[in-house]
Amino acid sequence: MVETDVVNRIVQQFGGDRTRLLDMARAVHAELGHISEETVAALAKALDVPRVEVRDMVSFYAFFFREPHGTNVIYLCHAVVERMQGADDIARALEEATGTTFGASDPDADITLRYTSCIGLSDQAPSALVNGVPVTNLTVDDVPELVAALRGGRDITRLRQAQVGNDVRTAGQVIFAPTERGAAVRKAVTMTPDAIIEELNVARLRGRGGAGFPTAMKWKFCRQAKEDVHYVVCNADEGEPGTFKDRAILALQPNLVFGGMTVAARALGARKGILYLRAEYEYLLRDLESELDKRRHLGLLGDNICGCEGFDFDIRIQLGAGAYICGEESALIESLEGKRGAPRARPPFPVEHGYLGKPTSVNNVETLCCAARILVEGGAWFADIGTKDSTGTKLLSVSGDCTKPGVYELEYGLTVLQLLERVGAENAQAVQMGGPSGQCLARKDFARSISFEDLPTGGSVIIFGPERDLLEAMRQFTAFFAEESCGWCAPCRVGTTLLEKCLQKILDGKGTFSDLEALETLGETVKTMSRCGLGQTAANPILTTLRNFPILYADRVRSDDGVMAFDLERAKEECCSVAGRAPATGEETP
Amino acid sequence: MSSSAFLDGVAHEIKDGESLYDFIERNIGKGTVPTLCYDSRLESFGSCRVCSVEIALEEEGPRRVVASCHTPVTENLYVFSTSARIKKLRKNIVELVLTDYPHDLIKGNGNGDRELHEVVKQVGLSEIRYAKGETHNDIKKDISHAYMRANLSKCINCYRCVRACDEIQGQFVLNMHGRGFDNRIIMGNDQGFADSTCVSCGACAQTCPTGAITDIFDSMAAPNAVRKERTVCSYCGVGCNLEVAVDAADNILSITAPSDAVVNEGHTCLKGRYAFKFQSHPDRLKTPLIKRNGKFEPATWDEAYGFIAERLTAIKEKHGPDSIAGISSARCTNEENYLLQKFIRAVIGTNNIDCCARVCHSPTALGMQMVYGTGAATNSIDDIKQADLFLVVGANPTDAHPVTGAKIKQAVMKGAPLILIDPMKIELAKYAKYHLALRPGTNIALLNIFTYYIISEGLVDEDFVERRCEDFEEFSASIRTIDIHALEATCGVERALIREAAIAYATANNAMEFHGLGVTEHSQGTRTVTMLAGLAMMTGNIGRPGVGVNPLRGQNNVQGAADMGAQPHQGAGYLDVTQPAVQQKYSEFYGRPVSSEVGYKIPEMFDAACGGKLKALWLMGEDVVQSDPNTQHVIDALSNLELLVVQEILPTETGKLADVILPATTFLEKSGTFTNGERRVQRVNAVVPPAEGTKTDGQIVVDIMNTMGYNQADYDPDTMLREIAQIVPFFAGIKWDELGENGKQWPVTQDGKDTQILHTETFKRGKGKFYFTEWKESVEIKDNRGKFPYILTTGRKLEHYNCGTMTRRTNNAMLLKEDTLVIHPKDAKKKGIKTGDMVRLFSRRGEIKMKSHVEKLVKPGILYTTFHFPDQMINYLTSDVSDGDSMCPEYKVVAVDFEPATSTPNEQTDEPKKMSATKQASE
């Protein structure tokens, strides 16, 4: 059987290593187009693992087809920003041009249409992945040409739209400043591991993923964990809707990323590093691999790095397969081990018990770049940038209703309003700071500063103009979380779907005061009781808009007897009591 | 006070590594924290979040909500488990869960959903505020399997079934499919239980809190049960405790495993849990039968007793007491075994009493007695938790001793290395670090090499040997003279691998040995046991937790049958019958003179019957025709008797040859004690009264004793144990009322104290003795290999128990329908056979036909099969070669050959044939 032969060959390529199951499944999928039950059985047999274990993994990731599909696959990004920019029109045009509908293939099995969540191109929306190739700034008029090109078997990479602009609007002094390849590593080999960690401590570097954990402390804990093997993992699973800053770093500054990983390896005593790259960024893989080769060639990776006896370190790149939750560090580790990306219970923390049970430091792409820069420029230099508790610069991915979307490297401490002025969005109704898992800010919050002290963010900034239906956007965000919930714990698995349903009911004009109450209780329950960060933040779009935009809800609900007789003041009080804060008095909504 | 934490304002001591959940439950009582996904036997999972509590670092500090099941308690932590906030959140979560649960079931109908309903009540949920949204209520029910049932509409995704399958049984049948709200449980191929590798252990059904996974008996809910009784399983020697649900009309409804049972901790296998329908099977024998003119005729008990007593008395008068023999049953209680041997010894006046230990673990008893002084397992099953390495020799525990097998498998999966010495690629082979797949019949050869390397590598625990053992010098000198190259060729395992394994065994901190019939059922069986016992001594792996030599006893009470004296050379309590003092002691105790002549062992009984010396045989529940080797010889022997009495519950092959059949009760209908493989004497409690027309085996023996003029009180475990305690030294402190739910491990001293580990200070015989044995080729192979070049070895399958008399009359028969012959692909190709083909399999003694199964489970040249079905009757082929020391038959090595069969299997008209019965009998 073909499946068995392909599977056996691929399993052999990976040395029959069960922990590389995700890679094997990806390779089999690439070759056979989908992963059938026979393929699952063949993988299970070749690896001598239970069949349900393979199926459990395969069924988890969005990019694995389980059935045969069209020769070409169009994944149209259908996230909030993309829909704001006309993705729904593109979808209709695609359906018309192909004669099929989303979720299906055309009769000739030429083209399969699928929706996908954010693919990291919100600055160039609407966008799609066509056979893995990013196609950006799509217009309805582009669609017939694209479909014709696919049907004609032409090389779509030559299309005008198949270009990704880097869109770095502001280059700062940390990430996008000119870099000399290997500078950080050469510095690192002259330092002791403790000195490296101390340098980060002086810099007061905090993790750029959003949580802001001090990097020096993370590395110290990992280094102190008594084990023979340690791992460095770079989290390039940039999945938060509206964020694309890592895309720019990986394209423009890969040497800084790998330099940061190598510095981490020196600090932790790690011999192996893994960069976990989201599947949506597969088009960056070739250049990243070539950068790795160059570094090996220059002695910046491999044995005795920079002539430093016994400093052996190399990096491999692991591609994901479509799961937002894998951006969570312990889920990422599970995925690296070839399993479904379900977060682990903590403790133990990855710094003690991470990849393959060994101490592992998982760091954001941007954090590692900062670490590399700090080694070259010094911790004190870095600490001078930004604010007291938020040193350095922050990359912001700005998208939505603004004139200049793109990547901005700005010093911490900037106010929201300053940012909005810079990006051409002074009249914004609301700003989704930190993506859906962050908070939805009203104008009253625009004087707040982007910093760990005030408004921490992973970098996603989505701007909603005055005309947008904000609550519809929140419903879409909530639906996104329901789609991406791993399903491990009850509050997130059931609660996110219920949240979305409840909000939908309100948007449909069928909601009553008691639905609003239910929404609050439900949101609090999901936030408080969920097992990991996804569930704990999944209710944020609703909870923060309930707090900041109570009138929008008030406008949409009916009293329980069906008459529009809503007591606004009471609703505000309710909302405030849920949020645990006093009613705001200043400018509220336009 | 050592370190402590505050629970709802009160300081309590904390234990190292304890979770918040355990901390709370330990201090304020079990069941106080509601939970849906927690099962104390499983790793904490944290999926339901219902057990959440608030924690704070300071009394008035900010509080955080965490799941108590997987959050460790830390010093000075403030824990709030009953705050208003927590109560509300718990209620909210359960409400969420119920939005995707069939609403009509929420009120509760006791349909296996009890745990969920209890939690609903516990959190005080009375209504669901959310409109009925998307649900999973349309998932099709799975009714594909012989026992297991799934109705996943009721699933709440707690993963308990998945974890029970993985962490208790280690079968990995269940898992999750998809993600988020679309998550659903799948089994195997996603086609249901039938199309999966499910072993029907029922662990998933037992742990499911909602009744989404159940079984055909709906065991956990047992809706029609009026009472539940605890007893002990009557299949293998693990000794699982069972809880049996009974309805108002005394019908057995279902069986579950009590979670507080020390032996099985809430787990059991498909035999113990589900294979009980034989008890109410229409085939049950319900009246005594006397054969007249070749036909069985129903008789009253008095007629039958009269008939037997008259015949026995006549035979005894004419031919003497030694012309009468009895075979006791390892399936019956201690008290019944004691009674039968007493009947034979005191009433008949002969030592011709034996039991099926003869054909299984008699070499273990003898070998371990020779080395240590006691022939029983040195340690407890619970010691598996403390072992660092396992040596499993000639045993297939995951099939034959499933609960112990699962425990070993779990320990090995967690990292303890396993050395497996077995010719078959059994399930454990997959997990073994070293699988020494030797040629059947070469245990001694391999173990000599194994021992050689321990000595030559200098890994002997000299201090232990010096203090506790004797004869090591001679032993060691002999071992050093062996020709390892020749022995390597003999056993067919590379000596480098044996060396590695030997080093691993000798250097492990705690190495625990298990062995089975692959050790004993050989011509050098007893000697192999002495080697294994010696290995433990020379490496100091004996007399402490997590080590020892542990025979996996095949039957529920094979330990007890021997303890009670159902053997021809030792009476109750292992006293040597040839010693005048012993003879006097027994004679005085029984009030009748007993013999000091060693009696017949089972194979000798058959020979004596064929030779005309044995005239009458009493069988208590033993199907010797199907289970003993060389069937034709057995049939010839039984046919030559003047009187054959069979006590049985169901028709058997042996029963057909009986003169009188006495209908007995099953274990579910009697009380007494069974002694499991770790010397644990446990209470068997009659769950229902004896089926109409039947009597307990014990009462039958009592009746015949009285009929023959010996005054014996009616069968009653309490009074019987009082009698036994006076004569069996290690039962001195065993009292019916004091055994409790989990029994006691012998020796039990007068004050009731029991013993988990033997030989802690000294060996029973004083010093442990080493025996060197040279490997010898079995006569069976030497004589027959020219004509019969293949070696057939036999074993058991999970689904069936020995002759299958009981299991074939349950749904287990749907799971495994016949015995098949396992052939290596190379050999199959040579003979032109593929899986499913009928083959003719023949040895010097006979031939049978059976289906083939071609797979690399054995090495080329080796064949394997089981003996569960009378349609195949493999014992037509097996030889009467036996262990030179114990006379245990050599089931494991049979010289055979095979070829494609031309016609259909052995049907009624096509009985298995003997080749030269008369010649065989005269040999």
PDB file of C-alpha atoms in Angstrom, chain A residues 396-493:
ATOM      1  CA  LEU A 396       3.871  46.779  18.157  1.00  0.00           C
ATOM      2  CA  SER A 397       1.916  45.236  15.319  1.00  0.00           C
ATOM      3  CA  VAL A 398      -0.612  47.864  14.367  1.00  0.00           C
ATOM      4  CA  SER A 399      -3.570  47.007  12.203  1.00  0.00           C
ATOM      5  CA  GLY A 400      -7.222  47.827  11.668  1.00  0.00           C
ATOM      6  CA  ASP A 401      -8.658  51.280  11.072  1.00  0.00           C
ATOM      7  CA  CYS A 402      -5.506  53.363  10.648  1.00  0.00           C
ATOM      8  CA  THR A 403      -3.647  54.897   7.759  1.00  0.00           C
ATOM      9  CA  LYS A 404      -0.247  53.416   8.512  1.00  0.00           C
ATOM     10  CA  PRO A 405      -0.529  49.780   9.646  1.00  0.00           C
ATOM     11  CA  GLY A 406       2.722  47.941  10.230  1.00  0.00           C
ATOM     12  CA  VAL A 407       5.441  47.186  12.762  1.00  0.00           C
ATOM     13  CA  TYR A 408       6.589  49.915  15.134  1.00  0.00           C
ATOM     14  CA  GLU A 409       9.565  49.617  17.438  1.00  0.00           C
ATOM     15  CA  LEU A 410       8.917  52.147  20.164  1.00  0.00           C
ATOM     16  CA  GLU A 411      10.254  52.869  23.610  1.00  0.00           C
ATOM     17  CA  TYR A 412       8.098  51.702  26.459  1.00  0.00           C
ATOM     18  CA  GLY A 413       6.101  54.481  28.113  1.00  0.00           C
ATOM     19  CA  LEU A 414       4.420  55.799  25.017  1.00  0.00           C
ATOM     20  CA  THR A 415       0.717  56.620  25.514  1.00  0.00           C
ATOM     21  CA  VAL A 416      -1.990  55.049  23.436  1.00  0.00           C
ATOM     22  CA  LEU A 417      -2.905  58.420  22.039  1.00  0.00           C
ATOM     23  CA  GLN A 418       0.680  59.092  20.967  1.00  0.00           C
ATOM     24  CA  LEU A 419       0.646  55.780  19.191  1.00  0.00           C
ATOM     25  CA  LEU A 420      -2.657  56.517  17.500  1.00  0.00           C
ATOM     26  CA  GLU A 421      -1.353  59.828  16.239  1.00  0.00           C
ATOM     27  CA  ARG A 422       1.690  58.151  14.815  1.00  0.00           C
ATOM     28  CA  VAL A 423      -0.289  55.472  12.968  1.00  0.00           C
ATOM     29  CA  GLY A 424      -3.016  57.765  11.721  1.00  0.00           C
ATOM     30  CA  ALA A 425      -5.938  56.749  13.890  1.00  0.00           C
ATOM     31  CA  GLU A 426      -6.667  59.692  16.126  1.00  0.00           C
ATOM     32  CA  ASN A 427     -10.394  59.233  15.835  1.00  0.00           C
ATOM     33  CA  ALA A 428     -10.400  55.590  16.976  1.00  0.00           C
ATOM     34  CA  GLN A 429     -13.456  54.367  18.832  1.00  0.00           C
ATOM     35  CA  ALA A 430     -11.546  51.649  20.585  1.00  0.00           C
ATOM     36  CA  VAL A 431      -8.156  49.948  20.667  1.00  0.00           C
ATOM     37  CA  GLN A 432      -7.745  46.234  21.234  1.00  0.00           C
ATOM     38  CA  MET A 433      -4.481  46.239  23.133  1.00  0.00           C
ATOM     39  CA  GLY A 434      -2.614  42.939  23.250  1.00  0.00           C
ATOM     40  CA  GLY A 435      -4.981  41.229  20.839  1.00  0.00           C
ATOM     41  CA  PRO A 436      -8.183  39.464  21.824  1.00  0.00           C
ATOM     42  CA  SER A 437      -6.545  38.100  24.967  1.00  0.00           C
ATOM     43  CA  GLY A 438      -5.668  41.646  26.022  1.00  0.00           C
ATOM     44  CA  GLN A 439      -8.175  44.386  26.650  1.00  0.00           C
ATOM     45  CA  CYS A 440     -10.463  46.579  24.640  1.00  0.00           C
ATOM     46  CA  LEU A 441      -9.667  50.208  25.507  1.00  0.00           C
ATOM     47  CA  ALA A 442     -12.099  53.092  25.284  1.00  0.00           C
ATOM     48  CA  ARG A 443     -11.057  56.673  24.611  1.00  0.00           C
ATOM     49  CA  LYS A 444     -10.921  57.332  28.332  1.00  0.00           C
ATOM     50  CA  ASP A 445      -7.959  54.935  28.460  1.00  0.00           C
ATOM     51  CA  PHE A 446      -6.005  56.523  25.633  1.00  0.00           C
ATOM     52  CA  ALA A 447      -3.851  58.529  28.002  1.00  0.00           C
ATOM     53  CA  ARG A 448      -2.500  55.365  29.537  1.00  0.00           C
ATOM     54  CA  SER A 449       1.012  54.290  28.744  1.00  0.00           C
ATOM     55  CA  ILE A 450       2.149  51.120  27.023  1.00  0.00           C
ATOM     56  CA  SER A 451       4.325  49.504  29.673  1.00  0.00           C
ATOM     57  CA  PHE A 452       4.316  46.663  32.167  1.00  0.00           C
ATOM     58  CA  GLU A 453       3.323  49.189  34.801  1.00  0.00           C
ATOM     59  CA  ASP A 454       0.171  50.258  33.020  1.00  0.00           C
ATOM     60  CA  LEU A 455      -0.767  48.538  29.766  1.00  0.00           C
ATOM     61  CA  PRO A 456       1.275  45.410  29.173  1.00  0.00           C
ATOM     62  CA  THR A 457       0.984  43.970  25.686  1.00  0.00           C
ATOM     63  CA  GLY A 458       2.359  41.186  23.571  1.00  0.00           C
ATOM     64  CA  GLY A 459       2.335  43.662  20.705  1.00  0.00           C
ATOM     65  CA  SER A 460      -0.971  43.308  18.917  1.00  0.00           C
ATOM     66  CA  VAL A 461      -2.750  46.659  18.501  1.00  0.00           C
ATOM     67  CA  ILE A 462      -6.045  46.508  16.618  1.00  0.00           C
ATOM     68  CA  ILE A 463      -7.754  49.804  16.001  1.00  0.00           C
ATOM     69  CA  PHE A 464     -11.495  50.178  15.617  1.00  0.00           C
ATOM     70  CA  GLY A 465     -12.733  53.323  13.890  1.00  0.00           C
ATOM     71  CA  PRO A 466     -15.863  55.166  14.961  1.00  0.00           C
ATOM     72  CA  GLU A 467     -18.159  53.323  12.562  1.00  0.00           C
ATOM     73  CA  ARG A 468     -17.236  49.769  13.534  1.00  0.00           C
ATOM     74  CA  ASP A 469     -19.665  47.408  15.205  1.00  0.00           C
ATOM     75  CA  LEU A 470     -17.408  46.786  18.170  1.00  0.00           C
ATOM     76  CA  LEU A 471     -19.530  44.092  19.758  1.00  0.00           C
ATOM     77  CA  GLU A 472     -19.618  42.083  16.545  1.00  0.00           C
ATOM     78  CA  ALA A 473     -15.826  42.184  16.580  1.00  0.00           C
ATOM     79  CA  MET A 474     -15.886  40.974  20.177  1.00  0.00           C
ATOM     80  CA  ARG A 475     -18.190  38.125  19.166  1.00  0.00           C
ATOM     81  CA  GLN A 476     -15.703  37.122  16.486  1.00  0.00           C
ATOM     82  CA  PHE A 477     -12.851  37.241  18.984  1.00  0.00           C
ATOM     83  CA  THR A 478     -14.837  35.021  21.325  1.00  0.00           C
ATOM     84  CA  ALA A 479     -15.615  32.601  18.536  1.00  0.00           C
ATOM     85  CA  PHE A 480     -11.910  32.482  17.829  1.00  0.00           C
ATOM     86  CA  PHE A 481     -11.181  31.354  21.389  1.00  0.00           C
ATOM     87  CA  ALA A 482     -13.915  28.742  21.210  1.00  0.00           C
ATOM     88  CA  GLU A 483     -12.344  27.437  18.009  1.00  0.00           C
ATOM     89  CA  GLU A 484      -8.860  27.386  19.498  1.00  0.00           C
ATOM     90  CA  SER A 485      -9.697  26.006  22.945  1.00  0.00           C
ATOM     91  CA  CYS A 486      -7.842  22.738  23.401  1.00  0.00           C
ATOM     92  CA  GLY A 487     -10.813  21.288  25.248  1.00  0.00           C
ATOM     93  CA  TRP A 488      -8.926  20.014  28.278  1.00  0.00           C
ATOM     94  CA  CYS A 489     -10.847  21.902  30.927  1.00  0.00           C
ATOM     95  CA  ALA A 490     -14.586  22.354  31.226  1.00  0.00           C
ATOM     96  CA  PRO A 491     -14.819  26.144  31.714  1.00  0.00           C
ATOM     97  CA  CYS A 492     -12.899  26.926  28.556  1.00  0.00           C
ATOM     98  CA  ARG A 493     -14.269  24.081  26.430  1.00  0.00           C
TER      99      ARG A 493
END
